[in-house]
Amino acid sequence: DAGVTQSPTHLIKTRGQQVTLRCSPISGHKSVSWYQQVLGQGPQFIFQYYEKEERGRGNFPDRFSARQFPNYSSELNVNALLLGDSALYLCASSLWSGNNQPQHFGDGTRLSIL
Amino acid sequence: AQTVTQSQPEMSVQEAETVTLSCTYDTSESDYYLFWYKQPPSRQMILVIRQEAYKQQNATENRFSVNFQKAAKSFSLKISDSQLGDAAMYFCAYRSAVQGIQGAQKLVFGQGTRLTINP
């Protein structure tokens, strides 16, 4: 079975642009979470979505938004890109939204801002 | 807010020997989960081991075991018989076990420890 898939693998943007990152969860998984991992640091929680509704939000500005589709895939959008948005963006999925559910991570999207 | 601290940015060990990675955390909650994740250069975050705070027994997964000291808020990872494939970044992470909260699956990560295995 396919794991969590993220696209694109690597993306280069310039300051002020907008970007959309995509995540397909493991088949049957209904909960998706997004994390930002700046180089040399641990991942930081951005969003959790379950059944197409936002179930949690981390301490990120409103330039960051996300949504989940009926097939449970998800998109992360970042507007007005800043140099500090350069990071690895990780997606994780699980069957349900509960905190006892194991999460499975994708390989991430490396976003570089010039 | 919960915090997780890994005080060892880098560690190295000889192949086949044992190494211990340290992690401390801060929380006011009594029920929670603790995790160790491994992140090789391929970037995927891989779960190594998980501990439920209500369990006194330390978790073990083959060559990986933890020393969970709840009162001291300490959660170290011991890797026995180190192998070249164990080389990676290791992250300690915390998740609340409080039911019904927003962002129930939020993981709080430490800064990571880079583990090198010397042949």
Short mmCIF file of C-alpha atoms in Angstrom, two decimals:
data_model
loop_
_atom_site.label_atom_id
_atom_site.label_comp_id
_atom_site.label_asym_id
_atom_site.label_seq_id
_atom_site.Cartn_x
_atom_site.Cartn_y
_atom_site.Cartn_z
CA ASP A 1 0.00 0.00 0.00
CA ALA A 2 1.18 3.53 -0.76
CA GLY A 3 2.29 5.67 2.15
CA VAL A 4 1.66 9.36 2.58
CA THR A 5 2.57 11.12 -0.66
CA GLN A 6 3.49 14.78 -0.97
CA SER A 7 3.99 16.91 -4.04
CA PRO A 8 6.02 18.54 -5.29
CA THR A 9 9.25 17.19 -3.81
CA HIS A 10 11.07 20.46 -4.14
CA LEU A 11 9.88 23.94 -4.99
CA ILE A 12 11.63 27.26 -5.53
CA LYS A 13 9.72 30.53 -5.17
CA THR A 14 10.54 34.20 -4.76
CA ARG A 15 9.47 36.57 -2.00
CA GLY A 16 5.88 37.75 -2.25
CA GLN A 17 4.69 34.78 -4.31
CA GLN A 18 2.09 32.23 -3.28
CA VAL A 19 2.56 28.46 -3.05
CA THR A 20 0.33 25.39 -2.77
CA LEU A 21 1.63 22.11 -1.36
CA ARG A 22 -0.29 18.86 -1.67
CA CYS A 23 -0.67 15.77 0.47
CA SER A 24 -2.40 12.45 -0.15
CA PRO A 25 -2.94 10.41 3.01
CA ILE A 26 -2.69 6.68 3.31
CA SER A 27 -5.81 5.03 1.92
CA GLY A 28 -8.52 5.01 4.59
CA HIS A 29 -6.89 7.72 6.69
CA LYS A 30 -9.18 10.66 7.41
CA SER A 31 -6.97 12.96 9.48
CA VAL A 32 -4.13 15.06 8.04
CA SER A 33 -1.67 17.28 9.88
CA TRP A 34 0.90 19.72 8.52
CA TYR A 35 4.28 20.63 10.03
CA GLN A 36 7.00 23.13 9.13
CA GLN A 37 10.61 22.06 9.72
CA VAL A 38 13.15 24.84 9.39
CA LEU A 39 16.71 23.63 8.75
CA GLY A 40 18.37 22.47 11.95
CA GLN A 41 15.18 22.49 14.02
CA GLY A 42 12.39 20.12 14.95
CA PRO A 43 9.06 20.24 13.09
CA GLN A 44 6.44 22.73 14.24
CA PHE A 45 2.70 22.03 14.05
CA ILE A 46 0.75 24.15 11.57
CA PHE A 47 -2.69 22.54 11.09
CA GLN A 48 -4.76 19.43 11.70
CA TYR A 49 -7.75 18.60 9.48
CA TYR A 50 -10.30 15.85 9.98
CA GLU A 51 -13.40 15.18 7.90
CA LYS A 52 -12.72 18.39 5.96
CA GLU A 53 -12.80 20.56 9.09
CA GLU A 54 -9.93 22.33 10.81
CA ARG A 55 -9.36 20.63 14.16
CA GLY A 56 -6.29 22.49 15.29
CA ARG A 57 -4.02 25.37 14.37
CA GLY A 58 -0.49 26.18 15.48
CA ASN A 59 1.08 29.58 16.02
CA PHE A 60 1.41 30.62 12.38
CA PRO A 61 0.24 33.83 10.67
CA ASP A 62 -2.90 34.05 8.55
CA ARG A 63 -0.73 33.82 5.43
CA PHE A 64 -0.87 30.08 6.08
CA SER A 65 -4.11 28.29 5.22
CA ALA A 66 -5.16 24.75 4.40
CA ARG A 67 -8.10 22.69 3.35
CA GLN A 68 -9.09 19.05 3.09
CA PHE A 69 -11.03 17.55 0.23
CA PRO A 70 -13.78 14.87 0.22
CA ASN A 71 -11.16 12.24 -0.69
CA TYR A 72 -9.21 13.35 2.46
CA SER A 73 -6.29 14.76 0.51
CA SER A 74 -5.13 18.16 1.68
CA GLU A 75 -3.52 21.35 0.43
CA LEU A 76 -1.40 23.83 2.36
CA ASN A 77 -1.34 27.37 0.96
CA VAL A 78 1.13 30.05 1.90
CA ASN A 79 0.66 33.63 0.62
CA ALA A 80 3.09 36.54 0.45
CA LEU A 81 6.11 34.29 0.89
CA LEU A 82 8.95 35.46 3.12
CA LEU A 83 12.54 34.24 3.22
CA GLY A 84 11.74 32.69 6.62
CA ASP A 85 9.18 30.39 5.02
CA SER A 86 12.03 28.37 3.53
CA ALA A 87 11.64 24.96 5.15
CA LEU A 88 10.68 21.33 4.76
CA TYR A 89 6.91 20.96 4.97
CA LEU A 90 5.78 17.62 6.31
CA CYS A 91 2.35 16.03 6.07
CA ALA A 92 1.18 13.25 8.39
CA SER A 93 -1.96 11.15 8.26
CA SER A 94 -3.86 8.89 10.65
CA LEU A 95 -7.09 6.94 10.66
CA TRP A 96 -8.99 9.14 13.08
CA SER A 97 -8.49 12.47 14.81
CA GLY A 98 -7.87 11.18 18.31
CA ASN A 99 -4.59 11.70 20.12
CA ASN A 100 -4.05 7.97 20.58
CA GLN A 101 -3.79 7.43 16.83
CA PRO A 102 -0.36 6.75 15.31
CA GLN A 103 0.67 9.20 12.61
CA HIS A 104 2.47 8.34 9.39
CA PHE A 105 4.64 10.99 7.77
CA GLY A 106 5.38 11.69 4.13
CA ASP A 107 8.78 12.60 2.70
CA GLY A 108 7.96 16.29 2.73
CA THR A 109 8.18 19.19 0.30
CA ARG A 110 11.35 21.27 0.39
CA LEU A 111 10.37 24.92 -0.19
CA SER A 112 13.15 27.38 -1.00
CA ILE A 113 12.45 31.13 -1.10
CA LEU A 114 14.85 33.34 -3.07
CA ALA B 1 2.41 25.23 26.73
CA GLN B 2 4.45 22.10 26.53
CA THR B 3 8.14 22.17 25.61
CA VAL B 4 10.63 19.47 24.69
CA THR B 5 14.39 19.89 25.06
CA GLN B 6 17.17 17.78 23.59
CA SER B 7 20.47 19.01 24.99
CA GLN B 8 22.76 16.95 22.74
CA PRO B 9 22.96 18.44 19.22
CA GLU B 10 25.27 15.65 18.09
CA MET B 11 26.28 12.21 19.33
CA SER B 12 28.53 9.54 17.89
CA VAL B 13 29.01 5.86 18.72
CA GLN B 14 31.05 2.95 17.47
CA GLU B 15 29.20 0.31 15.51
CA ALA B 16 27.86 -2.47 17.80
CA GLU B 17 28.10 -0.31 20.92
CA THR B 18 25.33 1.32 22.97
CA VAL B 19 24.35 4.98 22.95
CA THR B 20 21.81 6.97 24.97
CA LEU B 21 20.05 10.09 23.70
CA SER B 22 18.60 12.50 26.26
CA CYS B 23 15.28 14.31 26.29
CA THR B 24 13.50 16.40 28.90
CA TYR B 25 10.05 17.93 28.65
CA ASP B 26 7.85 20.32 30.51
CA THR B 27 4.09 19.95 30.95
CA SER B 28 1.39 20.49 33.54
CA GLU B 29 -0.64 17.59 32.19
CA SER B 30 -0.67 14.20 33.86
CA ASP B 31 -1.62 12.10 30.87
CA TYR B 32 0.33 12.27 27.63
CA TYR B 33 2.35 10.33 25.10
CA LEU B 34 6.05 10.54 24.38
CA PHE B 35 7.74 9.48 21.16
CA TRP B 36 11.14 9.08 19.58
CA TYR B 37 11.25 9.66 15.83
CA LYS B 38 14.12 8.99 13.44
CA GLN B 39 14.68 11.20 10.38
CA PRO B 40 17.28 9.88 7.92
CA PRO B 41 18.52 12.01 5.00
CA SER B 42 15.54 10.72 3.01
CA ARG B 43 13.55 13.16 5.21
CA GLN B 44 10.70 10.85 6.21
CA MET B 45 9.94 10.95 9.92
CA ILE B 46 9.87 7.35 11.18
CA LEU B 47 8.42 6.35 14.55
CA VAL B 48 10.99 4.48 16.65
CA ILE B 49 9.19 4.02 19.95
CA ARG B 50 6.21 5.30 21.92
CA GLN B 51 5.53 5.58 25.66
CA GLU B 52 2.21 6.24 27.41
CA ALA B 53 2.71 8.35 30.53
CA TYR B 54 0.31 6.23 32.60
CA LYS B 55 2.43 3.13 32.03
CA GLN B 56 5.26 2.68 34.51
CA GLN B 57 6.96 0.03 32.40
CA ASN B 58 9.51 1.38 29.97
CA ALA B 59 8.75 0.71 26.29
CA THR B 60 11.06 -1.55 24.27
CA GLU B 61 11.25 -2.22 20.54
CA ASN B 62 14.01 -4.69 19.64
CA ARG B 63 17.33 -2.78 20.06
CA PHE B 64 15.57 0.42 21.15
CA SER B 65 14.42 1.06 24.71
CA VAL B 66 13.51 4.10 26.77
CA ASN B 67 14.12 5.24 30.32
CA PHE B 68 10.97 7.14 31.29
CA GLN B 69 11.22 9.10 34.53
CA LYS B 70 7.85 10.84 34.93
CA ALA B 71 8.67 12.79 38.09
CA ALA B 72 11.89 14.11 36.55
CA LYS B 73 10.15 14.68 33.19
CA SER B 74 12.92 12.78 31.45
CA PHE B 75 12.63 10.42 28.49
CA SER B 76 15.91 9.02 27.15
CA LEU B 77 16.40 6.60 24.25
CA LYS B 78 18.91 3.77 24.43
CA ILE B 79 20.09 2.14 21.21
CA SER B 80 21.89 -1.17 21.73
CA ASP B 81 24.16 -2.89 19.22
CA SER B 82 24.28 0.25 17.05
CA GLN B 83 24.16 -0.33 13.31
CA LEU B 84 25.20 1.88 10.41
CA GLY B 85 21.55 2.21 9.42
CA ASP B 86 20.79 3.89 12.76
CA ALA B 87 22.61 7.05 11.61
CA ALA B 88 20.00 9.82 11.45
CA MET B 89 18.48 12.80 13.24
CA TYR B 90 16.52 11.67 16.29
CA PHE B 91 13.64 13.75 17.61
CA CYS B 92 11.88 13.45 20.92
CA ALA B 93 8.21 14.48 20.77
CA TYR B 94 5.27 15.05 23.13
CA ARG B 95 1.54 14.71 22.53
CA SER B 96 -1.25 15.48 24.96
CA ALA B 97 -3.64 12.67 25.91
CA VAL B 98 -6.38 15.01 27.07
CA GLN B 99 -9.58 13.98 25.30
CA GLY B 100 -11.56 16.29 23.03
CA ILE B 101 -9.00 19.07 22.70
CA GLN B 102 -8.34 21.05 19.54
CA GLY B 103 -5.31 19.84 17.65
CA ALA B 104 -5.43 16.51 19.44
CA GLN B 105 -2.73 15.07 17.22
CA LYS B 106 -0.33 17.99 17.64
CA LEU B 107 3.19 16.78 18.26
CA VAL B 108 5.64 19.05 20.06
CA PHE B 109 9.18 18.23 18.92
CA GLY B 110 12.59 18.86 20.40
CA GLN B 111 15.45 20.32 18.37
CA GLY B 112 16.88 16.93 17.50
CA THR B 113 20.12 15.00 18.02
CA ARG B 114 22.26 14.00 15.05
CA LEU B 115 23.56 10.47 15.61
CA THR B 116 26.67 9.30 13.75
CA ILE B 117 27.72 5.64 13.70
CA ASN B 118 31.43 5.02 13.30
CA PRO B 119 32.36 1.75 11.55
#
